[in-house]
C-alpha positions as a printed NumPy array, in Angstrom:
array([[  0.038,  -0.012,  -0.029],
       [  1.443,   3.429,  -0.856],
       [  2.468,   5.628,   2.048],
       [  0.168,   8.504,   0.921],
       [ -3.037,   6.43 ,   0.578],
       [ -4.74 ,   8.585,   3.121],
       [ -6.687,   7.879,   6.427],
       [ -8.553,   4.633,   6.777],
       [-10.76 ,   5.961,   9.658],
       [-12.623,   9.073,  10.079],
       [-11.213,  12.001,  12.126],
       [-13.754,  11.32 ,  14.76 ],
       [-12.667,   7.698,  15.074],
       [ -8.99 ,   8.734,  15.194],
       [ -9.725,  11.361,  17.954],
       [-11.61 ,   8.766,  20.028],
       [ -8.984,   6.165,  19.55 ],
       [ -6.047,   8.408,  20.558],
       [ -7.653,  10.642,  23.215],
       [ -6.558,   8.512,  26.215],
       [ -2.945,   8.617,  25.211],
       [ -3.013,  12.304,  24.327],
       [ -4.651,  13.216,  27.698],
       [ -1.668,  11.747,  29.504],
       [  0.582,  14.468,  28.006],
       [  1.125,  17.197,  30.613],
       [ -0.822,  20.27 ,  29.749],
       [ -3.361,  18.634,  27.47 ],
       [ -6.809,  19.516,  28.593],
       [ -8.91 ,  18.076,  25.726],
       [ -9.1  ,  16.806,  22.138],
       [-11.462,  17.23 ,  19.273],
       [-12.09 ,  17.313,  15.637],
       [-11.377,  20.361,  13.58 ],
       [-10.026,  21.687,  10.326],
       [ -6.626,  22.805,   9.098],
       [ -6.704,  24.595,   5.743],
       [-10.241,  23.209,   5.017],
       [ -9.341,  19.548,   5.631],
       [-10.218,  17.405,   8.638],
       [ -7.745,  17.448,  11.435],
       [ -7.217,  16.311,  15.031],
       [ -7.209,  19.151,  17.65 ],
       [ -5.156,  18.87 ,  20.808],
       [ -6.255,  21.406,  23.274],
       [ -3.616,  22.618,  25.854],
       [ -3.505,  25.005,  28.843],
       [ -0.299,  26.49 ,  27.453],
       [  2.284,  25.586,  24.92 ],
       [  5.397,  24.094,  26.355],
       [  8.569,  22.392,  25.002],
       [  7.001,  19.13 ,  26.425],
       [  3.815,  19.713,  24.531],
       [  5.723,  20.441,  21.39 ],
       [  7.882,  17.374,  21.734],
       [  5.121,  14.794,  22.834],
       [  2.179,  15.843,  20.593],
       [  2.502,  14.141,  17.161],
       [  2.383,  16.179,  14.047],
       [  0.099,  13.673,  12.345],
       [ -2.227,  10.824,  13.508],
       [ -3.297,   8.121,  11.055],
       [ -3.059,  10.509,   8.114],
       [ -4.661,  13.489,   9.722],
       [ -2.751,  16.666,  10.668],
       [ -2.647,  17.49 ,  14.414],
       [ -3.057,  21.065,  15.479],
       [ -2.229,  22.259,  19.007],
       [ -4.569,  25.051,  20.247],
       [ -3.954,  26.892,  23.404],
       [ -7.183,  27.278,  25.329],
       [ -5.935,  27.995,  28.868],
       [ -7.069,  26.2  ,  31.951],
       [-10.358,  24.332,  31.755],
       [-12.665,  24.234,  34.711],
       [-16.326,  23.381,  35.252],
       [-18.465,  26.499,  35.491],
       [-19.654,  27.33 ,  38.959],
       [-23.293,  27.815,  39.703],
       [-24.487,  25.941,  36.685],
       [-27.189,  23.511,  37.181],
       [-27.666,  20.374,  35.182],
       [-29.85 ,  20.974,  32.102],
       [-33.474,  20.284,  32.689],
       [-34.991,  17.929,  29.995],
       [-38.525,  18.596,  29.136],
       [-40.952,  15.74 ,  29.274],
       [-43.569,  15.239,  26.696],
       [-47.097,  15.218,  28.021]])
């Protein structure tokens, strides 16, 4: 198979498969799907960019580019109640 045959899984599947290992990298606060130059990509959300993040986050995963985005510290919002789901009558 040629090396540039492209991804065999969707970006969503790749994110789900690699999130546990990515979340072990110090400073990583989340992952997601996104776009880089109009093409699907894997997003790695970090509290701040460090040399460790730069070294440990891969540039590509299963054929998708990986983009590191600095989002700051992520915390649950205080004073927010769980959403109320309406019931059909």
